Every structure is written in C-alpha cells, then in structure tokens.
Short mmCIF file of C-alpha atoms and ligand atoms in Angstrom, two decimals:
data_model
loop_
_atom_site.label_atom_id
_atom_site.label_comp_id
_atom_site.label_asym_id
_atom_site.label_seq_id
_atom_site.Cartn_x
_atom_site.Cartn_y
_atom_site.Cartn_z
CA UNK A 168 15.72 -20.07 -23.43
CA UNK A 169 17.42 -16.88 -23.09
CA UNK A 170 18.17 -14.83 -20.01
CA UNK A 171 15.43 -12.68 -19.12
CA UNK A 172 16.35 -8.67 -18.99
CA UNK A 173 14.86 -8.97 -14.99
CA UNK A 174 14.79 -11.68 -12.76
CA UNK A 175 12.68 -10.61 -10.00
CA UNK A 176 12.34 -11.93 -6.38
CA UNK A 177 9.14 -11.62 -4.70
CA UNK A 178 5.95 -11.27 -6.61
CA UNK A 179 4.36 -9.13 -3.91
CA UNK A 180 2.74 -5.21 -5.01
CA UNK A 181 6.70 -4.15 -5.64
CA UNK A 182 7.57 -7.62 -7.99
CA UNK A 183 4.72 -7.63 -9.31
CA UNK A 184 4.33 -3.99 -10.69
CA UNK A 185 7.60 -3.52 -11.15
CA UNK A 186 7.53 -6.91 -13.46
CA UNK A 187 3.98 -5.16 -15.35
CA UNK A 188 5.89 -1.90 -15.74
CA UNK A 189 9.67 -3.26 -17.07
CA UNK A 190 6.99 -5.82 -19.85
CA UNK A 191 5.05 -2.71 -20.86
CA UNK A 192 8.62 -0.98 -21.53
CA UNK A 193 9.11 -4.16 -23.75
CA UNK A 194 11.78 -5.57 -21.31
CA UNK A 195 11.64 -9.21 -20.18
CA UNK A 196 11.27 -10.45 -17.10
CA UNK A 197 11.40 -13.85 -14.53
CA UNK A 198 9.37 -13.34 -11.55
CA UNK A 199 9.96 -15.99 -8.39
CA UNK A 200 7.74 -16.46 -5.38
CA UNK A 201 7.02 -19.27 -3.16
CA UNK A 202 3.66 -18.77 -3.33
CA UNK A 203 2.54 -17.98 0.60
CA UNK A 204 -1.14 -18.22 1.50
CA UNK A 205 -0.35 -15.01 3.76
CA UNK A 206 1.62 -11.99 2.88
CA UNK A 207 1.90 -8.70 3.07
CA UNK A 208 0.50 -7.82 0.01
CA UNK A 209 -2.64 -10.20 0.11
CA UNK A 210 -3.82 -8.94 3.39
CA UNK A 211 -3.10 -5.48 2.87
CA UNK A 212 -6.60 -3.04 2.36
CA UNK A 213 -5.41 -1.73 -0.63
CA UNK A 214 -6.71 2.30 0.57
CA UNK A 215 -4.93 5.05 -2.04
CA UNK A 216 -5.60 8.00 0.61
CA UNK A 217 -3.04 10.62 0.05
CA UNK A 218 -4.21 12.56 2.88
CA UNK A 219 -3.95 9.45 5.46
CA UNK A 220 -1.73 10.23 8.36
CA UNK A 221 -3.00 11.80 11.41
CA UNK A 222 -1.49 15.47 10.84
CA UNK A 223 -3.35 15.07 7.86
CA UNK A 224 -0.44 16.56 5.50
CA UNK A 225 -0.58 16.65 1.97
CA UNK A 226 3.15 14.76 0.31
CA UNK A 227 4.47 16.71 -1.99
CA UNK A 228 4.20 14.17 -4.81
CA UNK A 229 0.29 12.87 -4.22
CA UNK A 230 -0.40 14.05 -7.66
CA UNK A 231 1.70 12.27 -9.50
CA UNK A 232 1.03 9.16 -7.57
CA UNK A 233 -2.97 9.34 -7.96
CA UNK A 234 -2.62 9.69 -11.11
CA UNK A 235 0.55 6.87 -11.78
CA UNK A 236 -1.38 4.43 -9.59
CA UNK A 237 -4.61 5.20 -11.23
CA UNK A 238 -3.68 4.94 -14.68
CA UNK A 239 -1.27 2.02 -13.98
CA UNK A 240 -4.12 -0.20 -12.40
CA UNK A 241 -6.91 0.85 -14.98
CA UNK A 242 -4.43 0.18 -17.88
CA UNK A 243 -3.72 -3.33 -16.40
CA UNK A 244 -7.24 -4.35 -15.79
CA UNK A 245 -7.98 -4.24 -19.06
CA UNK A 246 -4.77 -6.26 -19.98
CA UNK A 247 -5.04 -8.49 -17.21
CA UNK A 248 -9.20 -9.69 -17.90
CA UNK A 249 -9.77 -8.35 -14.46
CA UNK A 250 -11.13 -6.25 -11.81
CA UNK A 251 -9.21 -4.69 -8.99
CA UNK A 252 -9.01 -0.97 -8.75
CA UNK A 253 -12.02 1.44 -7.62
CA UNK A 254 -11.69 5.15 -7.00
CA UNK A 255 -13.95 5.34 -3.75
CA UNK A 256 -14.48 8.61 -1.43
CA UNK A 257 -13.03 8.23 1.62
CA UNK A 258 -14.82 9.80 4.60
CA UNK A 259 -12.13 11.38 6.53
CA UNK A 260 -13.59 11.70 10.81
CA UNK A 261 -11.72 14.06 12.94
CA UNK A 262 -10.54 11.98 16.36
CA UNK A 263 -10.68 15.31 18.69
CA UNK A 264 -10.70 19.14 18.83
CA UNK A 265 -6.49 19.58 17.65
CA UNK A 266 -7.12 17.62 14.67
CA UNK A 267 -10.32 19.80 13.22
CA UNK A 268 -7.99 22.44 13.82
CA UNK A 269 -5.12 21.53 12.26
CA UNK A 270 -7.24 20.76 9.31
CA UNK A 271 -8.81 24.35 9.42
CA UNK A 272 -5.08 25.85 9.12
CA UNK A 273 -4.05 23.19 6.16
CA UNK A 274 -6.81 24.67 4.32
CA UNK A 275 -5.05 27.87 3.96
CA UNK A 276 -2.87 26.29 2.03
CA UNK A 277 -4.09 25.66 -1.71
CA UNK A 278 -2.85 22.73 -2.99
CA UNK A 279 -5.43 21.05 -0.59
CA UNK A 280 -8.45 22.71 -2.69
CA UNK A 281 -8.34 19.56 -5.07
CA UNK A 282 -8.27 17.09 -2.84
CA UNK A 283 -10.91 17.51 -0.57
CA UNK A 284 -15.13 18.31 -0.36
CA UNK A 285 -17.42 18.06 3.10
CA UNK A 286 -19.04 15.81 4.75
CA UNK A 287 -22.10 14.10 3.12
CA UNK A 288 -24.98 15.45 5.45
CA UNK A 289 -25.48 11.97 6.84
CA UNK A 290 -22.20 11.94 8.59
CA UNK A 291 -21.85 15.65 9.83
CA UNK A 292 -24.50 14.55 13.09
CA UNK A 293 -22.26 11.24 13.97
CA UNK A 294 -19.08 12.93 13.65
CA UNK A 295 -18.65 15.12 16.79
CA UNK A 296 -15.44 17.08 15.65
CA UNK A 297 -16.30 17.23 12.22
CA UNK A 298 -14.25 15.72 9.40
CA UNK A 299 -14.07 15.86 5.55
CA UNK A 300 -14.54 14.02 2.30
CA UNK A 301 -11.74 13.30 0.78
CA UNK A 302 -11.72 13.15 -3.34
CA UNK A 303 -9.13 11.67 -5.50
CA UNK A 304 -8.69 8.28 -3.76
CA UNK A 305 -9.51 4.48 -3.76
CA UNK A 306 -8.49 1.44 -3.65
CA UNK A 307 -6.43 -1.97 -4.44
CA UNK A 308 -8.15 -5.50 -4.04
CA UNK A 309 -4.99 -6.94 -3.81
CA UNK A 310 -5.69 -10.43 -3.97
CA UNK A 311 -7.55 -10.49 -7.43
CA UNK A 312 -4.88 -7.75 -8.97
CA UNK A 313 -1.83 -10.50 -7.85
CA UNK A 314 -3.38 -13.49 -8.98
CA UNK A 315 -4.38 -11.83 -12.18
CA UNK A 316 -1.18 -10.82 -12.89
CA UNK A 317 0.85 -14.03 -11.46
CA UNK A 318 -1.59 -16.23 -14.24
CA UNK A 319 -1.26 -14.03 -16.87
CA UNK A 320 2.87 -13.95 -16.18
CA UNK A 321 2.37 -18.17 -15.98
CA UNK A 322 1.16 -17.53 -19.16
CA UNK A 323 4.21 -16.00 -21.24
CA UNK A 324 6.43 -18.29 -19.27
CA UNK A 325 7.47 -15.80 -17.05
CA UNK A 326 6.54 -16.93 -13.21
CA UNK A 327 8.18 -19.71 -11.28
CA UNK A 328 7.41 -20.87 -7.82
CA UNK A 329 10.46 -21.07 -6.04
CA UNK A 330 12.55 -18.46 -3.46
CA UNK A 331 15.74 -16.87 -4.78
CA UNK A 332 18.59 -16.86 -1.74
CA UNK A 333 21.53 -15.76 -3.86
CA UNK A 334 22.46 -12.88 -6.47
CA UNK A 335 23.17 -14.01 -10.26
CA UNK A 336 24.87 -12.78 -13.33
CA UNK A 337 21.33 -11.53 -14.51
CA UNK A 338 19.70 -8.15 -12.87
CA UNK A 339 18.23 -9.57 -10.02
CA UNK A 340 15.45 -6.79 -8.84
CA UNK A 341 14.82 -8.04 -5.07
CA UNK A 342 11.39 -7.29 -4.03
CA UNK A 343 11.25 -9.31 -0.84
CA UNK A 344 9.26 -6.40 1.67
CA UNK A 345 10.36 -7.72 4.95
CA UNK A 346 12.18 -10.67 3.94
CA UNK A 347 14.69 -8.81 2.68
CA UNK A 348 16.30 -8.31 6.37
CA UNK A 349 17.43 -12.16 6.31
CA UNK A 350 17.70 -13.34 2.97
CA UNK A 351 19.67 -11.23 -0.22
CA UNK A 352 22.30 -8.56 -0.26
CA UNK A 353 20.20 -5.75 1.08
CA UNK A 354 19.88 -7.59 4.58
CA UNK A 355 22.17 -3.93 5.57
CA UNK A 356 19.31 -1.54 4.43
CA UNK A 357 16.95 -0.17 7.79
CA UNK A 358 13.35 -1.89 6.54
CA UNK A 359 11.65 -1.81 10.43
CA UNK A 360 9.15 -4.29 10.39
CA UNK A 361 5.46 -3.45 11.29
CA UNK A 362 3.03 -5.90 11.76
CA UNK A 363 -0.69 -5.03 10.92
CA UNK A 364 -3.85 -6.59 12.17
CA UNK A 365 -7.18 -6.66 10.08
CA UNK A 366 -10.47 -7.81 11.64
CA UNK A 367 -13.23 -8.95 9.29
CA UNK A 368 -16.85 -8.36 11.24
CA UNK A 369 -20.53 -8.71 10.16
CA UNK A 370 -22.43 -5.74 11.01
CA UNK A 371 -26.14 -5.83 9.81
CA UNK A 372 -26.92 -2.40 10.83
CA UNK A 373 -23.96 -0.22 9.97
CA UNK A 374 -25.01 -0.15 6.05
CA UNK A 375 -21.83 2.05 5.22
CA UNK A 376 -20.67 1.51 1.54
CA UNK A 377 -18.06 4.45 1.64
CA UNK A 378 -14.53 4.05 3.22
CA UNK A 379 -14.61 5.22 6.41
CA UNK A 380 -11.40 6.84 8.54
CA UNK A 381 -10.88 8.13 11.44
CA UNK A 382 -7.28 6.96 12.34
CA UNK A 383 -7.99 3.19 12.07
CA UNK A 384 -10.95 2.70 8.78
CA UNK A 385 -13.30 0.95 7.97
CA UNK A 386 -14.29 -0.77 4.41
CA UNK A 387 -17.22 -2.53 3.14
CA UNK A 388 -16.89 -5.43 1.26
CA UNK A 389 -20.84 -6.34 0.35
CA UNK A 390 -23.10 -8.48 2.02
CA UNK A 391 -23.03 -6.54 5.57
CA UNK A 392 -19.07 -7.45 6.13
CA UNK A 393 -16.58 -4.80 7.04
CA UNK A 394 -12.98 -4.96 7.24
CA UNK A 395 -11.68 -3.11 10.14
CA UNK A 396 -7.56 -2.18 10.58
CA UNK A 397 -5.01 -1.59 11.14
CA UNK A 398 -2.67 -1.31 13.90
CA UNK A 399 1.26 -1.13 14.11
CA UNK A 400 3.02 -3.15 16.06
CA UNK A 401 7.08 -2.68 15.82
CA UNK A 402 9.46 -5.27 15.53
CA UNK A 403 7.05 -7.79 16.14
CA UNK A 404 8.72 -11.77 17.42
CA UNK A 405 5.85 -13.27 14.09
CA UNK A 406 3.24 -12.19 11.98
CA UNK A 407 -0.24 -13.58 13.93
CA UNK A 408 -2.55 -11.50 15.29
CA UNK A 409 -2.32 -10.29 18.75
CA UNK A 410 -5.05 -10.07 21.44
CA UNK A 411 -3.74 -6.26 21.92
CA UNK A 412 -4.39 -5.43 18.30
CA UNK A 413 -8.03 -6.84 18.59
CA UNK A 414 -8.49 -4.89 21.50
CA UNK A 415 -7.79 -1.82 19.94
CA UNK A 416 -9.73 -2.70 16.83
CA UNK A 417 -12.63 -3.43 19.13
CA UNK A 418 -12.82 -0.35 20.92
CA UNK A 419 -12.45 1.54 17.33
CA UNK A 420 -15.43 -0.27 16.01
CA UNK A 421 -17.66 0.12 19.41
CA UNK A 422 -16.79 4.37 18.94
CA UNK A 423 -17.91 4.55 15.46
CA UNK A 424 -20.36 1.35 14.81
CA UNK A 425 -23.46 1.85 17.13
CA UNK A 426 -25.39 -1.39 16.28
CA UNK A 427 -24.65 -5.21 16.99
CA UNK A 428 -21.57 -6.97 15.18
CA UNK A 429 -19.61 -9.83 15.40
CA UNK A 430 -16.35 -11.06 14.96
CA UNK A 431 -15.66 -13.07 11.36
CA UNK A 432 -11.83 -13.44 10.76
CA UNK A 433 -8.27 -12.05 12.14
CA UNK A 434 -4.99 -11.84 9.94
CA UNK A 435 -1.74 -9.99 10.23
CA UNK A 436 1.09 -9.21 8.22
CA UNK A 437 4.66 -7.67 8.40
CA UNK A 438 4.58 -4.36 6.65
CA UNK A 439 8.25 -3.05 5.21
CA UNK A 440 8.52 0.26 6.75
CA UNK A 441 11.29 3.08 5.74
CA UNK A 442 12.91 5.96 6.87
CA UNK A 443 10.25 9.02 5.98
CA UNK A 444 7.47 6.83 4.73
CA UNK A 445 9.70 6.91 1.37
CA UNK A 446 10.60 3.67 -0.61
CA UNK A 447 14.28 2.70 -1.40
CA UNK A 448 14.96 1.56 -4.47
CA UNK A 449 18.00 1.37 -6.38
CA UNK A 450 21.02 -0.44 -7.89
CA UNK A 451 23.54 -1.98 -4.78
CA UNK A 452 26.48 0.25 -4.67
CA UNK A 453 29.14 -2.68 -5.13
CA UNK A 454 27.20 -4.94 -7.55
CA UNK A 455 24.94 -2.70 -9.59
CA UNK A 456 23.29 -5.82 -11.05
CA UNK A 457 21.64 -6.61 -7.58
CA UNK A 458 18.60 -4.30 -7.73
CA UNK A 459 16.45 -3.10 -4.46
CA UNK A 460 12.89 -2.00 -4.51
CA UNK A 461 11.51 -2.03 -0.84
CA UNK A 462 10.06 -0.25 1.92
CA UNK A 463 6.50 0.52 0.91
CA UNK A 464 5.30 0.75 4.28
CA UNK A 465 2.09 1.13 4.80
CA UNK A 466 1.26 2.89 1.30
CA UNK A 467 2.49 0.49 -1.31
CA UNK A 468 -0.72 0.45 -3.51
CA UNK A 469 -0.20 4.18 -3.92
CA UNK A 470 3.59 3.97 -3.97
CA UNK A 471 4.66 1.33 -6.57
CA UNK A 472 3.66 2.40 -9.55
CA UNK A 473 5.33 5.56 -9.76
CA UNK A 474 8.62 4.60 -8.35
CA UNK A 475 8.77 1.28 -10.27
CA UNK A 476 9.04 3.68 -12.94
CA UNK A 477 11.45 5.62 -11.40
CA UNK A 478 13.46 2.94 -11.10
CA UNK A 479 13.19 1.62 -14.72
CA UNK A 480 14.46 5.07 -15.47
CA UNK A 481 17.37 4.93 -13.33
CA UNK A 482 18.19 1.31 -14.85
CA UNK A 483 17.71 2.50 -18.28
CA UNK A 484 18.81 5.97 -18.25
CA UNK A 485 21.43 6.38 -15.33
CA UNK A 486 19.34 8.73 -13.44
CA UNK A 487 16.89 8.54 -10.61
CA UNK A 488 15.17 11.96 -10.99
CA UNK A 489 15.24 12.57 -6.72
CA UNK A 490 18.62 11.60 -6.02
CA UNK A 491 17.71 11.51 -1.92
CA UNK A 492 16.16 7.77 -2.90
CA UNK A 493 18.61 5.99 -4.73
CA UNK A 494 19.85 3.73 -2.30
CA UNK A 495 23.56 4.55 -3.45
CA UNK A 496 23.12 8.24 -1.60
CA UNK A 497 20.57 7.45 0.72
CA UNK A 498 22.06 6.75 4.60
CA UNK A 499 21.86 3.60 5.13
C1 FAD B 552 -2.57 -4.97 7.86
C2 FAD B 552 -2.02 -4.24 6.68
C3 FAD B 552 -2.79 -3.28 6.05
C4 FAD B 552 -2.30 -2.59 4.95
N1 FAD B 552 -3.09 -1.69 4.33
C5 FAD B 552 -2.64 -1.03 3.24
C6 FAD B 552 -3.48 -0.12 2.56
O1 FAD B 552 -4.63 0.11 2.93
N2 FAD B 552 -2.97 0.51 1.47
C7 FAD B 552 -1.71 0.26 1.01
O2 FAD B 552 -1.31 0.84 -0.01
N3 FAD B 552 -0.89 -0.58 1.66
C8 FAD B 552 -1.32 -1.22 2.76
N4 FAD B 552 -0.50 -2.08 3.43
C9 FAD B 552 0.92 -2.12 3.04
C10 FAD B 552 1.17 -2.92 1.79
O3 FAD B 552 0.62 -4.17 1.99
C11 FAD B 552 2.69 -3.00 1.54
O4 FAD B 552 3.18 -1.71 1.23
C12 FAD B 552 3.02 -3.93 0.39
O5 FAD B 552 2.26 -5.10 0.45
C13 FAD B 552 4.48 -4.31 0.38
O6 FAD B 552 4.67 -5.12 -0.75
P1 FAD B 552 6.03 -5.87 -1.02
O7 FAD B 552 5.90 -6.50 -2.37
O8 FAD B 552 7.19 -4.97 -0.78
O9 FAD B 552 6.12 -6.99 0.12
P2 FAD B 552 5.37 -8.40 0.29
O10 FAD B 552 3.94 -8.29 0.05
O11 FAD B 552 5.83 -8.92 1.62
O12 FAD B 552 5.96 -9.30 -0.87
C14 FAD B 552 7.18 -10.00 -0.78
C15 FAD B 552 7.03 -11.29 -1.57
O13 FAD B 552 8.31 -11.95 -1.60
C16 FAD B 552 8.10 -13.34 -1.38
N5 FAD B 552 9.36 -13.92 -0.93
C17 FAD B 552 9.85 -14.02 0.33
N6 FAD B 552 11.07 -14.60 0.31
C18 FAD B 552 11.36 -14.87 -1.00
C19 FAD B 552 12.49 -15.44 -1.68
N7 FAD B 552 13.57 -15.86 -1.00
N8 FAD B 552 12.46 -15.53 -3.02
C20 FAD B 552 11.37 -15.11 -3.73
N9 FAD B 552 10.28 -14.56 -3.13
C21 FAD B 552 10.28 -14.43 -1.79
C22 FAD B 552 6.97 -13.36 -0.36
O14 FAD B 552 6.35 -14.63 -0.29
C23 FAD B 552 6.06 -12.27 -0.91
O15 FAD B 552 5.17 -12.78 -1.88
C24 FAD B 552 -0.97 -2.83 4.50
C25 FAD B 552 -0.21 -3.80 5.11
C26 FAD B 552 -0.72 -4.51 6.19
C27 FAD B 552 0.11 -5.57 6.84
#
C-alpha cells in the first residue's frame, strides 16, 4: 500500500476534522489513536456559542466559524449516516449588575445585531439581571460525530489503533491536544493544560430543553438529565474530577435550578489551552513535514473546522491567510 498524503496522530475533534477536511480535498490520509475511553474530545459539551466568555465580546471571525462549523458538520452527517450537530438557542443569564451593563454598551456596536434576540418571557422573571438569547449557535455531540467518523475511516482502511511517538518521512499532522507537551516535536509549543469537570444530574422539575448559560451552562440531554460544567482548573497533577470542581458546580446548579436533583455521573478532561484563545497550527520550522494543529481550548467544536482548512491551505498553497498563527511566526 502506498504512503498516505497525511498521517495523522490523534483522532480527537482536531485529527479527526482535519482527516474529514484533507479526504474531502481528495487527499489521503492515516489516522492513529489508541483508542481512550476518556478524552478530551468525548467529554467535551460540544456548545458553538460565539458570544461565550464573560465580557461577552464578539471575535472578530465568529462568522466565518458559524458558518465553517455549521456547514462542515451538516455536510458530514449526511456522509457519515449520522447525527451529531444541532443549532440550539442558547439562553445567555447575566451573573450581576456590570455584566447587564457591559452588554448594554456592546450593543452599540452593530455587528452584535445578528447575533442576538431577548429573553423568551419565561426566563425574564428568574433572571434577576436580565440576560439575552443568543441566535446563531449549537452544538457538537461529540461522541456519536467521533465514532461515526473513526468507523467510517475503518472503513477505507484509513484508522489504526496505535500511538505515534516519533516523526516519519510522511507529513505527520500531530493532533495530540494535551499530549502533545510529552510526546512529538512540538513538546516546545506553550499548550497550558486545563482540566474541566462535567456533572451529569437528574432534575425532574427543571424541564429546560434550551441551553442554558450563565458563566457555567447547563444542557439537557432528554429524559430529565442535565449536564452541568465546566470549571478550569490550571495545570492540574491528572485528569479526575476534583471535590472543588463539584463544589462549584453544586452551588451553580442550587442558584439557577430551584427544585430537587441529584447527582448521576462526574468526568474530567485536560483541555489544550493557547495563548489568546487562538489555535496554533502550522508546519515545524526545522522539519516542515512535522505538522501541528493544537490548542483548541475550550472552543474546539467551533474552532476546527475553519482552521483545519486554513491549514490545508497553508500545506497546499504556501500561505496561511493570518500570518500571526502559523506557528513559524507565532512566539513560542
Ligand atoms: C469539561 C470540558 C468541556 C468542554 N466543553 C466544550 C464545549 O462546550 N465546546 C467546545 O467546542 N469545546 C469544549 N471543550 C474543549 C474541546 O473538548 C477541545 O477543544 C477539543 O476536544 C480538543 O481536541 P483535540 O483533538 O485537540 O484533543 P483531544 O481530544 O485530547 O485528542 C487527542 C487525541 O490524541 C490521542 N493520543 C494521545 N497520544 C497519542 C499518540 N502518541 N499517538 C496517537 N494518538 C494519541 C488521544 O487519545 C486523543 O484521542 C471542553 C473540554 C472539556 C474538558
């Protein structure tokens, strides 16, 4: 068998859209993972809110990575035989006074008219500083949209269990999240580790289908279970829940769920967090064919669509079209 175009390490959201994106360009690709019951990835809540931090700013690129992750994941649903992407208002709670305000002077601004409607009446009573619904958003399952794609890549012969350690003569496109500090050639480039802690709960009398945020979220997932998250703890010594992330997820849920719950499941994971909340991707400056596409943080649902195509278009056409990314100019 011939060399594949790509081999890729890690079949997490950045191997495995950047593997969908280089097959629908008509490259060819090898994808490796080792197959872990518990990764980033698979825990992650999937949320595309492009008005999620709490200054509540608007990137300047949301529009083009709506509407790259959008068409990306509805394009490969229908490829794929499966279901995994929902656009899904999020409901967007003001935590005190300085944040309704700060929202009242964004809205002078108006590339925020898009984006944005009120509050359903329902929630204008139980919110006591007020808040906003905001349009144009959704979300990932992330389990069903990587095993889709790891069968269907089984399938043309293209997935291997296994861990890659070492570069080769092929371009190797290392997609490792937080891995990558201890294993690979990019062990130099500043991916902070984050670890985030999801609580599952049953809560019969919340009935809430909509997302709901307000600094930490919550998300319905049928039959009268919610997933509650996330925190951030830096540089953590693993990736298990900790009693102080439960604690803080428990006093989120007793300020915005009024009615009796209970506690189903706990996980954590490492998020790869970057410098500005901006992936790095690029070719390594001493060995081009070693190929980096990290640092998704805490958006990568939103985020790796567009720049896996920015990066095919570096690797294919010598350019990456905002040169402050490539990894080459970046500080690293
Ligand atoms: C609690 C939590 C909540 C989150 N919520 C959201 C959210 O709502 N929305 C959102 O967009 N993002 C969210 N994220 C962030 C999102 O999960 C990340 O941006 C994304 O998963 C990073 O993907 P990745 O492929 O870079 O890393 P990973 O998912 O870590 O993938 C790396 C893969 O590489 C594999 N691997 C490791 N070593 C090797 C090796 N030597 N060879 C081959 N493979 C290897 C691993 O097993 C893994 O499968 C959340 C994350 C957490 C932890």
């Amino acid at each position: 068998m011939s060399a594949p175009d790509f081999l890729i390490a890690g079949q997490g959201l950045a191997g495995s859209v950047f593997a969908l994106t280089a097959i629908a360009r008509g490259r060819t690709v090898e994808v490796v993972d080792p197959q872990e019951a518990t990764t980033c990835s698979r825990v992650a809540a999937g949320l595309m809110n492009p008005i999620s931090g709490p200054r509540l700013a608007l990137g300047e690129d949301e529009e083009v990575l709506w509407s790259s992750a959008r068409d990306f994941y509805r394009r490969w649903e229908k490829t794929l035989g499966a279901s995994f992407f929902e656009e899904r208002p999020i409901l967007r709670l003001f935590t005190d006074q300085t944040q309704a305000d700060r929202w009242n002077q964004r809205l002078r601004d108006p590339r925020y008219d898009p984006w944005h409607e009120p509050l359903p009446p329902d929630w204008e009573d139980r919110a006591p500083f007020g808040g906003f619904t905001t349009r144009r958003c959704g979300r990932l399952h992330s389990v069903p949209f990587l095993d889709a794609t790891r069968a269907w890549l089984r399938n043309l012969g293209a997935f291997r269990q296994g861990r890659i350690e070492t570069g080769a003569q092929t371009p190797l496109v290392w997609c490792l999240g937080h891995h990558a500090r201890h294993c690979g050639p990019f062990a130099h480039v500043p991916i902070r580790p984050a670890r985030g802690t999801i609580l599952t709960i049953h809560a019969p009398g919340f009935h809430e289908t909509r997302i709901i945020h307000a600094g930490k979220w919550i998300l319905s997932q049928g039959d009268d279970l919610y997933r509650v998250g996330s925190t951030y703890e830096w540089e953590p010594s693993d990736a298990s829940p900790s009693p102080q992330a439960r604690e803080e997820l428990t006093a989120f849920i007793d300020t915005w769920i009024d009615s009796p719950w209970n506690l189903i499941r706990e996980e954590a994971a490492i998020r790869p967090m970057a410098r500005q909340g901006r992936p790095i991707l690029g070719p390594h400056p001493t060995d081009p064919h070693q190929i980096l596409f990290n640092g998704l943080g805490s958006r990568g649902s939103l985020l790796a669509p567009w720049h896996a195509n920015r990066l095919l278009d570096h690797l294919e056409k010598g350019s990456l079209a905002v040169p402050e990314f490539d990894l080459a100019v970046r500080p690293v």
